């Protein structure tokens, strides 16, 4: 699992890997990949994939070997119109990450942001109820608007951005970050959203310079970061700040709704909602893969990875690793999901995970089932899943 003076064997090759099939359901592919080994070469996507929990978590602890910075794997940079902190190594990454850590710590989230999260949740439950049990779609009518509204507040954009625009920008940026097949229409949408967000920032950055507030944008601005870095990291926050919380809302409702015994355990109080949040993040990882690049030729878990190789850390696969999680393919809210990699790990762990856990696991889900006790997945209308680099429900019809 380090540099070596002898040449280890090349990793097994998954020449059968189908990215479009993974977008429908990546978990059968993850199981096949883990059976091949902890490192697998996937020519179809030009990457060496780390498949096991041990290989992924070890790579996250060795950024000097698996670099977040790359001059060749630039989908995130292109999607966001600049290089955000997630595609940098320390000390540059640390300087940018520390500028927003204060506003996203658990205590700050609880004291500063949670009251607004609660108001937003009730407002959109009202909207969901207005849609009615025959037409309601949890993603469209609740999850995406809640996540968008919360992020508008966190970024300090209240009053100048609507939930529809925020949701669309996030979708465009996420699609771009995952655009490993280089679809031109995806890049066109990214560029359009970059221009629209840029126009909003042109308006609010001068105001925040004069009158700082507690928002993420203000913290980035007042840490002395150059304007282009502030903008790239606002784009980064938009990408994950809607996508991941919205997916966690729908993923939890789908998981609990298709496992009614598990829902009963949580609603009885035997298991806390926060524990169900963590198990859902493990079982249905909102982030499926994160990119890295090797800084030297490596002997990693007994196989050779060349210098400068594009590497994919398969968080979704690692979270179903049977050597770490007993009966890993089973959804079980009573399990201790500690150690899951649903939001990454190490220095690049998702900065917003505590805000997401508060907004979703401690506020949105309990309140949703409190106000709509008979809420359930609608068996008469099909749910729609999409993605594997980022994965979640893009439509979840519900009824009550």
XYZ file of C-alpha atoms in Angstrom:
400
model
C 0.000 0.000 0.000
C 2.913 2.302 -0.716
C 5.699 3.010 -3.170
C 7.734 -0.028 -4.121
C 11.032 -0.979 -5.782
C 9.518 -4.040 -7.481
C 6.749 -4.039 -10.024
C 3.445 -5.387 -8.677
C 0.882 -6.850 -11.061
C -1.540 -4.648 -12.947
C -5.040 -4.550 -11.440
C -7.855 -6.604 -12.926
C -9.683 -4.945 -15.818
C -13.450 -4.357 -15.788
C -13.877 -4.048 -19.562
C -17.562 -4.843 -19.086
C -18.338 -1.746 -16.994
C -21.302 0.204 -18.395
C -21.649 3.806 -17.106
C -25.217 4.127 -18.406
C -26.244 0.983 -16.547
C -24.626 2.328 -13.396
C -26.742 5.475 -13.702
C -29.814 3.253 -13.355
C -28.420 1.207 -10.458
C -24.695 1.101 -9.617
C -24.855 -1.402 -6.775
C -24.681 -4.642 -8.825
C -21.627 -3.173 -10.580
C -20.044 -2.238 -7.257
C -20.494 -5.813 -6.030
C -18.805 -7.220 -9.153
C -15.960 -4.722 -8.829
C -15.303 -5.588 -5.175
C -15.211 -9.266 -6.120
C -12.384 -8.467 -8.571
C -10.265 -6.619 -6.027
C -9.636 -3.439 -4.086
C -8.230 -1.767 -7.221
C -9.820 -2.293 -10.646
C -9.053 -0.649 -13.983
C -12.149 0.577 -15.871
C -11.150 1.551 -19.453
C -14.678 2.747 -20.320
C -14.265 5.708 -17.977
C -10.472 5.963 -18.049
C -10.021 5.395 -14.329
C -8.516 3.114 -11.742
C -11.320 2.449 -9.276
C -10.776 1.851 -5.577
C -13.633 -0.413 -4.541
C -13.175 -1.557 -0.931
C -13.651 0.418 2.260
C -10.021 -0.189 3.203
C -8.568 1.018 -0.101
C -10.821 4.091 -0.279
C -10.333 5.227 3.311
C -6.570 4.606 3.108
C -6.360 6.749 -0.038
C -8.243 9.555 1.696
C -5.620 9.491 4.437
C -2.758 9.773 1.925
C -3.324 12.988 -0.063
C 0.396 13.109 -0.818
C -0.162 9.977 -2.941
C -3.741 10.562 -4.118
C -3.927 14.218 -5.009
C -7.147 16.209 -5.195
C -5.343 18.589 -7.535
C -5.174 17.613 -11.199
C -4.381 19.296 -14.480
C -5.899 16.465 -16.502
C -9.095 15.468 -14.638
C -10.875 18.804 -14.907
C -14.599 18.038 -15.030
C -15.265 19.801 -11.702
C -13.134 22.799 -12.662
C -14.943 23.135 -15.977
C -18.383 22.589 -14.457
C -17.857 25.271 -11.822
C -15.919 27.745 -13.950
C -12.914 27.684 -11.624
C -10.958 25.470 -9.246
C -12.792 25.058 -5.914
C -11.310 23.859 -2.658
C -12.266 20.212 -3.295
C -9.799 20.098 -6.199
C -6.920 21.504 -4.170
C -4.488 20.095 -1.634
C -3.347 21.666 1.613
C -2.335 24.342 2.393
C -4.528 25.973 -0.279
C -7.454 23.691 0.504
C -7.149 24.335 4.230
C -7.082 28.108 3.759
C -10.341 28.030 1.827
C -12.049 25.351 3.922
C -11.249 27.118 7.204
C -12.952 30.262 5.920
C -16.364 28.565 6.035
C -15.885 25.989 8.799
C -17.094 28.399 11.466
C -20.501 28.868 9.879
C -21.029 25.117 9.322
C -19.998 23.728 12.727
C -22.719 21.746 14.525
C -23.245 24.370 17.237
C -23.475 27.217 14.718
C -25.866 25.222 12.583
C -28.069 24.573 15.623
C -28.024 28.128 16.983
C -27.908 30.194 13.783
C -29.472 28.195 10.987
C -31.822 25.567 12.438
C -34.662 27.989 13.302
C -34.789 29.062 9.660
C -34.584 25.438 8.525
C -37.654 24.652 10.670
C -39.665 27.509 9.179
C -38.711 26.426 5.666
C -39.743 22.827 6.312
C -43.195 23.817 7.554
C -43.720 26.170 4.621
C -42.969 23.427 2.088
C -45.001 20.798 3.931
C -47.912 23.211 3.483
C -47.116 23.244 -0.243
C -46.885 19.437 -0.385
C -50.296 19.156 1.263
C -51.726 21.647 -1.242
C -50.513 19.420 -4.097
C -52.638 16.625 -2.653
C -52.117 12.863 -2.262
C -52.879 12.109 -5.909
C -50.255 14.439 -7.413
C -47.533 15.088 -4.832
C -43.931 14.407 -5.755
C -41.641 14.596 -2.737
C -38.577 15.647 -4.730
C -40.318 18.335 -6.753
C -42.713 19.633 -4.105
C -40.680 19.326 -0.907
C -37.101 18.022 -0.949
C -35.621 20.228 -3.682
C -37.422 23.415 -2.524
C -36.406 22.839 1.112
C -32.760 22.232 0.195
C -32.770 25.206 -2.185
C -34.339 27.548 0.376
C -31.893 26.493 3.086
C -28.927 27.021 0.789
C -30.170 30.433 -0.305
C -30.089 31.425 3.377
C -26.696 29.813 4.037
C -25.165 31.651 1.067
C -26.724 34.983 1.980
C -28.760 35.182 -1.235
C -32.205 35.723 0.302
C -34.308 38.168 -1.660
C -32.374 37.899 -4.905
C -32.585 34.198 -5.826
C -35.618 31.928 -6.161
C -35.761 28.232 -5.307
C -36.315 27.284 -8.942
C -33.118 28.967 -10.100
C -31.096 27.558 -7.195
C -32.319 24.042 -7.914
C -31.560 24.370 -11.639
C -28.065 25.748 -11.015
C -27.296 22.894 -8.640
C -28.528 20.297 -11.128
C -26.447 21.818 -13.916
C -23.275 21.964 -11.816
C -23.727 18.410 -10.497
C -24.341 17.095 -14.008
C -21.169 18.849 -15.138
C -19.050 17.484 -12.294
C -20.227 13.992 -13.235
C -19.870 14.568 -17.005
C -17.073 12.050 -17.488
C -18.475 11.174 -20.930
C -18.095 14.830 -22.029
C -21.652 15.528 -23.241
C -21.698 18.978 -24.969
C -25.227 19.870 -23.799
C -24.178 19.414 -20.173
C -21.309 21.878 -20.636
C -23.669 24.371 -22.287
C -25.970 24.258 -19.271
C -23.036 24.663 -16.880
C -21.829 27.764 -18.702
C -25.313 29.273 -18.647
C -25.676 28.674 -14.916
C -22.194 30.061 -14.246
C -23.203 33.262 -16.031
C -26.441 33.552 -14.068
C -24.777 32.962 -10.693
C -22.039 35.393 -11.712
C -24.603 38.120 -12.304
C -26.064 37.563 -8.816
C -22.608 37.679 -7.219
C -21.792 40.876 -9.096
C -24.713 42.404 -7.210
C -24.231 40.996 -3.714
C -20.430 40.885 -3.266
C -20.093 44.686 -3.013
C -22.891 44.726 -0.427
C -21.238 41.964 1.624
C -17.925 43.804 1.506
C -19.615 46.792 3.114
C -21.833 44.837 5.527
C -20.570 41.320 6.410
C -23.044 38.751 7.691
C -22.932 35.131 8.900
C -23.306 33.605 5.420
C -20.860 31.287 3.685
C -20.323 33.862 0.929
C -19.478 36.572 3.441
C -17.007 34.331 5.273
C -15.261 33.451 2.007
C -15.114 37.101 1.017
C -13.731 38.403 4.299
C -10.913 35.861 4.597
C -8.982 37.728 1.951
C -9.554 35.196 -0.819
C -9.368 36.429 -4.426
C -12.686 37.083 -6.110
C -12.372 34.139 -8.508
C -11.828 31.743 -5.600
C -14.858 33.093 -3.755
C -16.961 32.544 -6.868
C -15.649 29.021 -7.527
C -16.461 27.977 -3.970
C -19.925 29.523 -4.076
C -20.496 27.413 -7.214
C -19.214 24.387 -5.282
C -21.630 25.086 -2.415
C -24.498 25.378 -4.894
C -23.640 22.034 -6.486
C -23.642 19.939 -3.328
C -25.742 22.174 -1.111
C -28.986 21.374 -2.932
C -28.228 17.998 -4.451
C -27.071 16.127 -1.354
C -29.664 17.328 1.210
C -32.505 16.915 -1.295
C -31.343 13.402 -2.127
C -31.069 12.563 1.555
C -34.682 13.618 2.139
C -36.036 11.500 -0.706
C -33.621 8.635 -0.058
C -34.725 8.443 3.577
C -38.426 8.527 2.741
C -37.935 5.888 0.046
C -35.771 3.666 2.261
C -38.090 3.908 5.263
C -41.188 3.676 3.092
C -40.008 0.473 1.446
C -38.950 -0.923 4.842
C -42.005 -0.217 7.027
C -40.569 -2.144 9.950
C -37.594 0.204 9.976
C -39.881 3.233 9.856
C -41.813 1.886 12.845
C -38.581 1.504 14.817
C -37.632 5.130 14.175
C -41.099 6.565 14.806
C -41.335 4.654 18.092
C -38.206 6.415 19.342
C -36.208 3.200 19.657
C -33.764 4.583 17.069
C -33.110 8.295 16.613
C -33.751 10.010 13.301
C -30.075 10.971 13.182
C -29.092 7.297 13.212
C -31.501 6.627 10.339
C -29.873 9.513 8.470
C -26.430 7.926 8.862
C -27.616 4.464 7.799
C -29.342 5.940 4.748
C -26.166 7.821 3.799
C -24.296 4.508 4.003
C -26.840 2.381 2.167
C -27.718 4.943 -0.531
C -24.590 7.068 -0.762
C -25.415 10.520 -2.185
C -21.800 10.844 -3.371
C -20.814 7.744 -5.322
C -17.302 8.625 -6.461
C -14.668 11.275 -5.823
C -11.720 11.830 -8.198
C -8.030 11.722 -7.330
C -4.746 11.594 -9.270
C -1.662 9.605 -8.295
C 1.505 11.608 -7.621
C 3.802 8.615 -8.203
C 3.661 5.010 -9.278
C 2.077 3.012 -6.477
C 1.799 -0.492 -5.140
C -1.700 -0.123 -3.729
C -3.270 -3.180 -2.130
C -0.979 -5.433 -4.139
C -1.552 -3.900 -7.571
C 0.181 -1.268 -9.651
C -1.315 2.167 -10.258
C 0.778 4.321 -12.634
C 2.019 7.838 -11.975
C -0.527 10.452 -13.003
C -3.426 7.996 -13.165
C -7.006 9.194 -12.831
C -8.394 7.365 -9.810
C -12.005 7.095 -8.670
C -12.655 6.509 -4.983
C -15.944 4.587 -4.997
C -17.625 5.743 -1.799
C -20.835 3.970 -2.770
C -19.006 0.670 -3.148
C -17.008 1.106 0.057
C -20.232 1.610 1.991
C -21.499 -1.826 0.914
C -18.246 -3.610 1.852
C -19.209 -6.767 3.771
C -15.843 -6.849 5.548
C -16.796 -3.625 7.373
C -20.605 -3.655 7.526
C -22.332 -6.953 8.341
C -24.993 -7.808 5.784
C -24.054 -4.563 4.057
C -26.715 -4.814 1.372
C -29.473 -4.696 3.989
C -30.983 -1.438 5.235
C -30.900 -1.556 9.034
C -31.371 1.605 11.107
C -30.332 -0.209 14.293
C -26.820 -0.796 12.975
C -23.976 1.499 13.921
C -23.100 3.069 10.586
C -20.090 4.847 12.067
C -17.232 4.823 9.572
C -19.420 5.088 6.485
C -18.059 7.221 3.676
C -21.324 8.672 2.388
C -19.947 12.218 2.568
C -16.291 11.362 1.999
C -13.637 11.344 4.703
C -10.361 12.937 5.640
C -9.618 16.594 4.980
C -12.030 16.686 2.038
C -15.087 15.392 3.903
C -18.170 17.337 2.793
C -18.200 20.644 4.681
C -21.984 20.725 4.765
C -22.644 17.295 6.223
C -23.614 18.654 9.675
C -25.954 21.207 8.133
C -27.488 18.423 6.036
C -27.888 16.135 9.049
C -29.558 18.921 11.023
C -31.820 20.072 8.195
C -32.786 16.566 7.076
C -32.324 14.076 9.907
C -33.276 16.295 12.833
C -35.841 18.663 11.283
C -37.297 17.733 7.879
C -37.989 14.015 8.328
C -39.419 14.101 11.869
C -41.618 17.076 11.015
C -42.760 15.533 7.734
C -43.997 12.356 9.427
C -45.418 14.329 12.351
C -47.606 16.425 10.070
C -48.388 13.674 7.520
C -48.427 10.490 9.636
C -49.681 8.291 6.793
C -47.088 9.510 4.266
C -45.933 6.674 2.011
C -44.365 6.028 -1.371
C -47.124 5.934 -3.976
C -47.198 2.412 -5.490
C -49.252 3.627 -8.468
C -46.555 6.000 -9.765
C -42.944 5.076 -10.498
C -40.006 6.614 -8.679
C -37.068 7.725 -10.836
C -33.436 7.223 -9.798
C -30.467 8.666 -11.624
C -26.695 8.887 -11.401
C -23.793 7.099 -9.793
C -21.062 9.752 -9.424
C -23.829 11.564 -7.558
C -26.955 9.501 -6.980
C -30.481 10.124 -5.820
C -34.143 10.201 -6.680
C -35.128 12.783 -9.257
C -38.808 11.938 -8.736
C -40.530 10.311 -5.773
C -44.342 10.236 -5.981
C -45.865 10.040 -2.509
C -49.382 9.769 -1.132
C -51.131 9.664 2.232
